[in-house]
Coordinates of C-alpha atoms in Angstrom, one line a residue:
M1 CA 0.0 0.0 0.0
V2 CA 1.4 3.3 -1.0
Q3 CA 1.4 5.8 1.8
K4 CA 1.0 9.5 0.8
L5 CA 3.1 12.0 2.6
H6 CA 1.0 14.8 3.9
Q7 CA 2.9 18.0 4.8
S8 CA 1.4 20.5 7.1
F9 CA 2.0 24.2 6.5
K10 CA 2.2 26.5 9.5
G11 CA 2.4 30.0 8.3
L12 CA 4.2 31.6 5.4
L13 CA 7.6 30.2 6.4
D14 CA 6.5 26.6 5.5
I15 CA 4.9 27.2 2.1
I16 CA 6.4 25.9 -1.1
R17 CA 7.9 29.2 -2.2
C18 CA 9.7 29.6 1.1
L19 CA 11.0 26.1 1.0
E20 CA 12.2 26.5 -2.5
A21 CA 14.0 29.8 -1.7
H22 CA 15.7 28.2 1.3
S23 CA 16.8 25.2 -0.8
T24 CA 18.0 27.4 -3.6
L25 CA 20.0 29.5 -1.1
Q26 CA 21.7 26.5 0.5
E27 CA 22.6 25.0 -2.9
S28 CA 24.0 28.2 -4.3
P29 CA 27.7 29.1 -3.7
G30 CA 28.3 31.2 -0.6
E31 CA 30.2 34.4 -0.2
P32 CA 34.0 34.0 -0.7
G33 CA 35.7 33.3 2.5
C34 CA 32.5 33.1 4.5
D35 CA 31.3 29.9 6.2
L36 CA 28.5 31.4 8.3
P37 CA 25.1 29.8 8.3
R38 CA 22.8 31.3 5.7
M39 CA 19.2 32.1 6.3
V40 CA 16.3 33.6 4.3
T41 CA 14.6 36.6 5.7
T42 CA 11.1 36.8 4.3
L43 CA 9.6 40.3 4.0
M44 CA 5.9 41.1 3.8
I45 CA 5.0 44.7 2.6
W46 CA 1.8 46.5 3.1
S47 CA 0.8 50.0 2.0
D48 CA -2.5 51.9 2.3
A49 CA -3.6 55.5 1.9
T50 CA -5.9 56.7 4.7
Q51 CA -7.9 59.8 5.6
L52 CA -6.7 61.2 8.9
M53 CA -9.7 63.4 9.6
T54 CA -13.4 63.2 9.1
F55 CA -13.4 66.9 7.9
G56 CA -10.5 68.2 6.0
N57 CA -8.0 66.9 3.5
A58 CA -5.3 65.5 5.8
K59 CA -4.2 62.1 4.3
L60 CA -1.4 59.7 5.0
W61 CA 0.1 57.0 2.7
L62 CA 1.8 54.6 4.9
V63 CA 4.2 51.7 4.0
Y64 CA 5.1 49.1 6.6
M65 CA 6.9 45.8 6.6
Y66 CA 6.7 42.6 8.6
F67 CA 9.4 40.1 9.2
R68 CA 7.5 36.9 8.5
N69 CA 10.0 34.3 9.7
K70 CA 8.2 34.4 13.1
S71 CA 4.8 33.2 13.8
K72 CA 1.8 35.5 13.3
Y73 CA 1.0 35.4 17.0
Y74 CA 4.2 37.4 17.6
H75 CA 3.3 40.1 15.1
C76 CA 0.7 41.6 17.4
K77 CA 3.3 42.1 20.2
P78 CA 5.2 45.4 19.7
S79 CA 8.0 44.2 21.9
H80 CA 9.1 41.7 19.2
H81 CA 9.6 44.6 16.7
L82 CA 8.4 42.4 13.8
S83 CA 6.4 45.3 12.2
N84 CA 8.2 48.5 11.1
H85 CA 7.2 51.7 9.2
M86 CA 9.2 51.9 6.0
A87 CA 8.1 55.2 4.5
Y88 CA 5.3 57.7 3.9
F89 CA 4.6 58.1 0.2
Q90 CA 3.8 61.5 -1.3
K91 CA 1.1 62.3 -3.9
L92 CA 1.0 64.9 -6.6
L93 CA 0.2 68.3 -5.2
D94 CA -2.9 70.2 -6.4
A95 CA -0.5 73.0 -7.6
F96 CA 1.1 70.5 -10.0
K97 CA -1.7 71.3 -12.6
D98 CA -0.8 75.0 -12.3
F99 CA 2.9 74.2 -12.9
V100 CA 2.1 72.1 -16.0
G101 CA -0.2 74.9 -17.2
T102 CA 2.7 77.3 -17.4
H103 CA 4.4 75.0 -19.9
T104 CA 1.4 74.3 -22.0
E105 CA 0.3 77.8 -22.8
G106 CA -2.5 77.7 -20.4
K107 CA -4.1 74.6 -21.9
G108 CA -3.9 72.6 -18.7
V109 CA -3.3 68.9 -18.3
G110 CA -5.6 66.0 -19.1
H111 CA -6.6 63.1 -16.9
E112 CA -4.3 60.7 -18.8
C113 CA -1.3 62.9 -18.3
M114 CA -2.0 63.3 -14.6
T115 CA -2.4 59.5 -14.2
H116 CA 0.9 59.0 -16.0
C117 CA 2.7 61.5 -13.7
H118 CA 1.1 59.7 -10.7
H119 CA 2.6 56.4 -11.9
K120 CA 6.0 58.0 -12.4
L121 CA 6.0 59.6 -8.9
F122 CA 5.0 56.3 -7.3
Q123 CA 7.7 54.3 -9.0
A124 CA 10.3 57.0 -8.4
Q125 CA 9.7 56.7 -4.6
W126 CA 10.1 53.0 -4.7
R127 CA 13.4 53.4 -6.6
I128 CA 14.6 55.5 -3.6
L129 CA 13.7 52.7 -1.2
L130 CA 15.3 50.0 -3.5
D131 CA 18.7 51.7 -3.4
H132 CA 22.1 50.1 -3.8
K133 CA 22.3 49.3 -0.1
F134 CA 19.1 47.3 -0.2
L135 CA 20.2 45.5 -3.4
E136 CA 23.6 44.7 -1.8
A137 CA 21.8 43.2 1.2
Y138 CA 19.4 41.4 -1.1
E139 CA 22.3 39.8 -3.0
H140 CA 25.1 39.3 -0.5
G141 CA 23.1 39.2 2.8
I142 CA 23.6 40.9 6.2
I143 CA 25.7 39.4 9.0
I144 CA 23.8 39.6 12.3
L145 CA 24.7 38.3 15.7
C146 CA 21.7 36.4 16.9
C147 CA 20.4 36.1 20.5
D148 CA 22.1 32.7 20.9
S149 CA 25.5 34.4 20.2
I150 CA 25.8 32.7 16.7
K151 CA 26.5 34.9 13.7
C152 CA 24.4 34.2 10.6
R153 CA 24.2 35.7 7.2
F154 CA 20.6 36.8 6.4
Y155 CA 19.4 37.2 2.8
L156 CA 16.4 39.5 2.2
H157 CA 13.6 38.3 0.1
I158 CA 10.4 40.2 -0.7
F159 CA 7.7 37.5 -0.7
T160 CA 4.4 39.4 -0.6
Y161 CA 3.0 42.8 -1.2
S162 CA -0.6 43.4 0.0
T163 CA -2.7 46.5 -0.7
D164 CA -6.0 47.5 -2.3
Y165 CA -6.7 47.0 -6.0
P166 CA -6.0 50.6 -7.2
E167 CA -2.6 50.6 -5.6
K168 CA -1.8 47.2 -7.0
V169 CA -2.4 48.7 -10.4
L170 CA 0.2 51.3 -9.6
I171 CA 2.7 48.7 -8.4
A172 CA 2.2 46.4 -11.4
T173 CA 2.2 49.3 -13.9
I174 CA -0.8 48.0 -15.7
L175 CA -3.9 49.7 -17.1
Q176 CA -6.7 49.9 -14.6
L177 CA -10.1 48.5 -15.8
G178 CA -8.5 47.5 -19.1
G179 CA -10.6 44.4 -19.6
C180 CA -8.3 41.9 -17.7
P181 CA -9.0 42.2 -14.0
C182 CA -6.3 39.8 -12.9
L183 CA -3.0 41.3 -12.0
Q184 CA -1.0 38.2 -12.9
C185 CA -2.3 37.3 -16.4
L186 CA -4.2 38.5 -19.5
I187 CA -7.4 36.5 -19.0
Q188 CA -10.2 38.7 -20.2
R189 CA -13.3 39.7 -18.2
T190 CA -15.5 37.7 -20.6
R191 CA -13.7 34.5 -19.4
L192 CA -14.3 35.0 -15.7
H193 CA -17.1 32.4 -15.6
H194 CA -14.4 29.7 -16.3
L195 CA -12.7 30.5 -13.0
G196 CA -11.6 27.3 -11.2
M197 CA -11.7 25.1 -14.2
A198 CA -8.7 23.1 -15.5
H199 CA -8.3 25.1 -18.7
D200 CA -8.6 28.4 -16.7
R201 CA -5.6 27.4 -14.6
Q202 CA -3.7 26.5 -17.8
Q203 CA -4.5 29.8 -19.4
H204 CA -3.5 31.6 -16.2
M205 CA 0.0 30.2 -16.7
T206 CA 0.3 30.6 -20.5
L207 CA -1.1 34.2 -20.4
A208 CA 0.9 35.3 -17.4
H209 CA 2.7 38.6 -17.3
F210 CA 6.4 38.5 -18.0
D211 CA 9.0 41.2 -17.8
T212 CA 10.9 39.9 -20.7
S213 CA 8.2 41.0 -23.1
R214 CA 7.3 44.1 -21.2
S215 CA 10.6 46.0 -21.0
P216 CA 11.2 46.5 -24.8
L217 CA 7.6 47.6 -25.3
V218 CA 7.6 50.1 -22.5
A219 CA 11.0 51.5 -23.7
T220 CA 9.6 52.0 -27.2
A221 CA 6.5 53.7 -25.9
C222 CA 8.6 56.0 -23.6
S223 CA 10.8 57.0 -26.5
L224 CA 7.7 58.1 -28.5
I225 CA 6.5 60.2 -25.6
Y226 CA 9.7 61.8 -24.4
E227 CA 11.7 62.0 -27.7
K228 CA 9.0 62.4 -30.4
H229 CA 6.5 64.2 -28.1
Y230 CA 3.5 61.8 -28.6
G231 CA 0.7 62.0 -26.2
V232 CA 0.4 59.4 -23.4
D233 CA -3.0 58.4 -24.8
S234 CA -2.0 58.7 -28.5
T235 CA -2.9 56.0 -30.9
A236 CA 0.8 55.1 -31.5
V237 CA 1.4 54.5 -27.8
E238 CA -1.8 52.6 -27.2
T239 CA -1.1 50.3 -30.2
I240 CA 2.1 49.2 -28.5
L241 CA 0.9 48.8 -24.9
K242 CA -2.8 48.4 -24.8
P243 CA -3.0 44.8 -26.0
Y244 CA -0.9 43.8 -23.0
L245 CA -2.4 46.4 -20.6
W246 CA 1.0 48.0 -19.9
V247 CA 1.4 51.7 -19.1
P248 CA 4.3 53.8 -20.4
T249 CA 6.1 53.7 -17.0
S250 CA 9.1 51.6 -16.0
N251 CA 8.6 49.4 -13.0
A252 CA 11.0 49.9 -10.1
F253 CA 10.7 46.3 -8.8
L254 CA 11.2 44.7 -12.2
D255 CA 14.1 46.9 -13.1
T256 CA 16.1 46.6 -9.9
L257 CA 15.2 43.0 -8.7
A258 CA 15.0 41.3 -12.1
P259 CA 18.6 39.9 -11.8
F260 CA 17.4 38.0 -8.7
R261 CA 14.4 36.5 -10.6
F262 CA 11.9 38.5 -8.6
N263 CA 8.4 38.6 -10.0
I264 CA 6.2 41.4 -8.6
F265 CA 3.1 40.0 -10.2
V266 CA 3.3 36.9 -8.1
A267 CA 4.1 38.9 -5.0
L268 CA 0.8 40.8 -5.2
V269 CA -1.4 38.7 -2.9
V270 CA -5.0 39.1 -1.8
D271 CA -5.7 41.9 0.6
L272 CA -8.2 40.5 3.2
L273 CA -9.1 44.0 4.5
H274 CA -10.1 45.6 1.3
E275 CA -11.1 42.6 -0.9
V276 CA -12.8 40.4 1.7
E277 CA -13.9 42.3 4.8
L278 CA -14.7 45.6 3.1
G279 CA -15.5 44.0 -0.2
V280 CA -17.2 40.6 0.0
Q281 CA -18.6 40.9 3.5
C282 CA -20.0 44.4 2.9
M283 CA -21.7 43.3 -0.4
L284 CA -23.1 40.2 1.4
L285 CA -24.7 42.4 4.1
V286 CA -26.1 44.8 1.4
H287 CA -27.5 41.8 -0.5
L288 CA -29.3 40.5 2.7
L289 CA -30.8 43.9 3.3
R290 CA -32.1 44.0 -0.2
I291 CA -33.7 40.6 0.2
L292 CA -35.5 41.8 3.3
T293 CA -36.7 44.9 1.4
A294 CA -38.0 42.8 -1.4
L295 CA -39.8 40.5 0.9
D296 CA -41.3 43.1 3.2
K297 CA -40.2 46.7 3.8
D298 CA -41.2 46.5 7.4
L299 CA -38.6 43.8 8.0
I300 CA -35.9 46.5 7.8
N301 CA -37.4 48.3 10.8
K302 CA -37.8 45.0 12.7
L303 CA -34.2 44.2 11.9
D304 CA -33.1 47.4 13.7
E305 CA -35.7 47.5 16.5
R306 CA -36.8 44.0 17.6
S307 CA -36.7 40.3 16.9
A308 CA -38.2 39.2 13.6
R309 CA -38.7 35.8 12.1
Y310 CA -39.8 35.4 8.5
F311 CA -40.4 32.3 6.5
T312 CA -40.8 32.2 2.7
V313 CA -41.6 29.2 0.5
A314 CA -39.6 30.8 -2.4
F315 CA -36.3 30.5 -0.5
Q316 CA -37.3 27.5 1.5
A317 CA -35.4 28.9 4.5
K318 CA -36.0 30.8 7.7
L319 CA -34.4 34.2 8.1
T320 CA -34.0 35.0 11.7
F321 CA -32.7 38.4 12.7
D322 CA -32.3 39.2 16.4
R323 CA -32.4 42.8 17.6
Y324 CA -28.8 44.0 16.9
R325 CA -28.9 46.7 19.5
K326 CA -29.8 44.2 22.2
V327 CA -27.1 41.7 21.4
P328 CA -24.8 41.4 24.4
L329 CA -21.1 41.5 24.2
F330 CA -19.2 38.3 23.3
G331 CA -15.8 38.2 24.8
P332 CA -13.8 41.3 25.7
A333 CA -13.2 42.4 22.1
T334 CA -14.8 39.9 19.8
I335 CA -18.3 41.4 19.2
R336 CA -19.0 45.0 20.3
W337 CA -22.2 46.8 21.0
F338 CA -24.4 47.7 17.9
S339 CA -25.4 51.2 18.9
L340 CA -26.7 52.4 15.5
N341 CA -29.3 51.0 13.1
V342 CA -27.7 48.4 11.0
S343 CA -29.7 49.2 7.9
K344 CA -28.2 52.7 7.6
M345 CA -24.6 51.2 7.5
L346 CA -23.1 54.5 8.7
N347 CA -19.4 54.8 9.6
M348 CA -18.8 51.0 9.6
A349 CA -15.3 49.5 9.7
A350 CA -14.2 46.1 8.5
Q351 CA -14.8 44.5 11.9
N352 CA -18.4 45.8 12.0
F353 CA -19.4 43.9 8.8
K354 CA -17.7 40.7 10.2
D355 CA -19.5 41.0 13.6
L356 CA -22.9 41.7 11.9
L357 CA -22.6 38.6 9.7
Q358 CA -21.5 36.5 12.7
V359 CA -24.5 37.5 14.7
C360 CA -27.1 36.9 12.0
T361 CA -25.9 33.5 10.9

């Protein structure tokens, strides 16, 4: 009888990519004259722009990084210093339009040109972060004296980059809403109903984004813009880039980390906060509220005010909604008080949608 070997994965450190990176590092030749143990330091990057005030225009674009070699249960403890602020990104100032207007004879600047400048500014800031010191540590490692008094050489590896979809478009330097919603391949929106099928997985690999085909196309488009003064949205530029959803902007990650076989498209993982909690869970709650409204408009008031039980033959299911504002606390911080009417959905955070769905199920 053939016994199958089942391997359990405990966190990011044990997944296949990390194991392959560790094996590749151990099999590669070490630094000349150095016999120290070599370790892979996995880096997880997050970035998100947030509004600091309810009234006003104060914003902050924060970039932070986790050392993912440790367990996720240590990340919530500040004393372990596993999470660090990397940088605060800048956006184009509103006065930038006035500056461009002085060089265009007062014609101003279009939306396509502003988007192009926004891409350029974002990638330029990442080029500052990915400087020669970072690349040297990425290639040759850093010697650190560990807490057990043993010196090791740690090699940096960016494994994941998590953010919301608009920022992922900036990172991948692809065209937003260009017909291919996936950031890793060129599968069109009309084929989304094939998701999960065998031929869909095969197309995901055959139509994947590769830097080898991207760099010459972007270089040609940039030469048309900066040397021959073509517009960013001109027909000549779109003919070169639009079939592959590229934008005429060089990618800082692909240009600097390409010699180390780094693929930014694979590193862009699902963002649970924006894509699941504020995305799927929010739309699920909205859908449930619409079902109640379609069945009986008075059920919305009963949902907010008191217990309501409704049975419909069409759905063959019982919808039971207890009074949210009377639901007691569950644990010290698991489910909080529902002080406002749920149907209004005012000032809700990601944890609120999760709590509401937990209570009504």
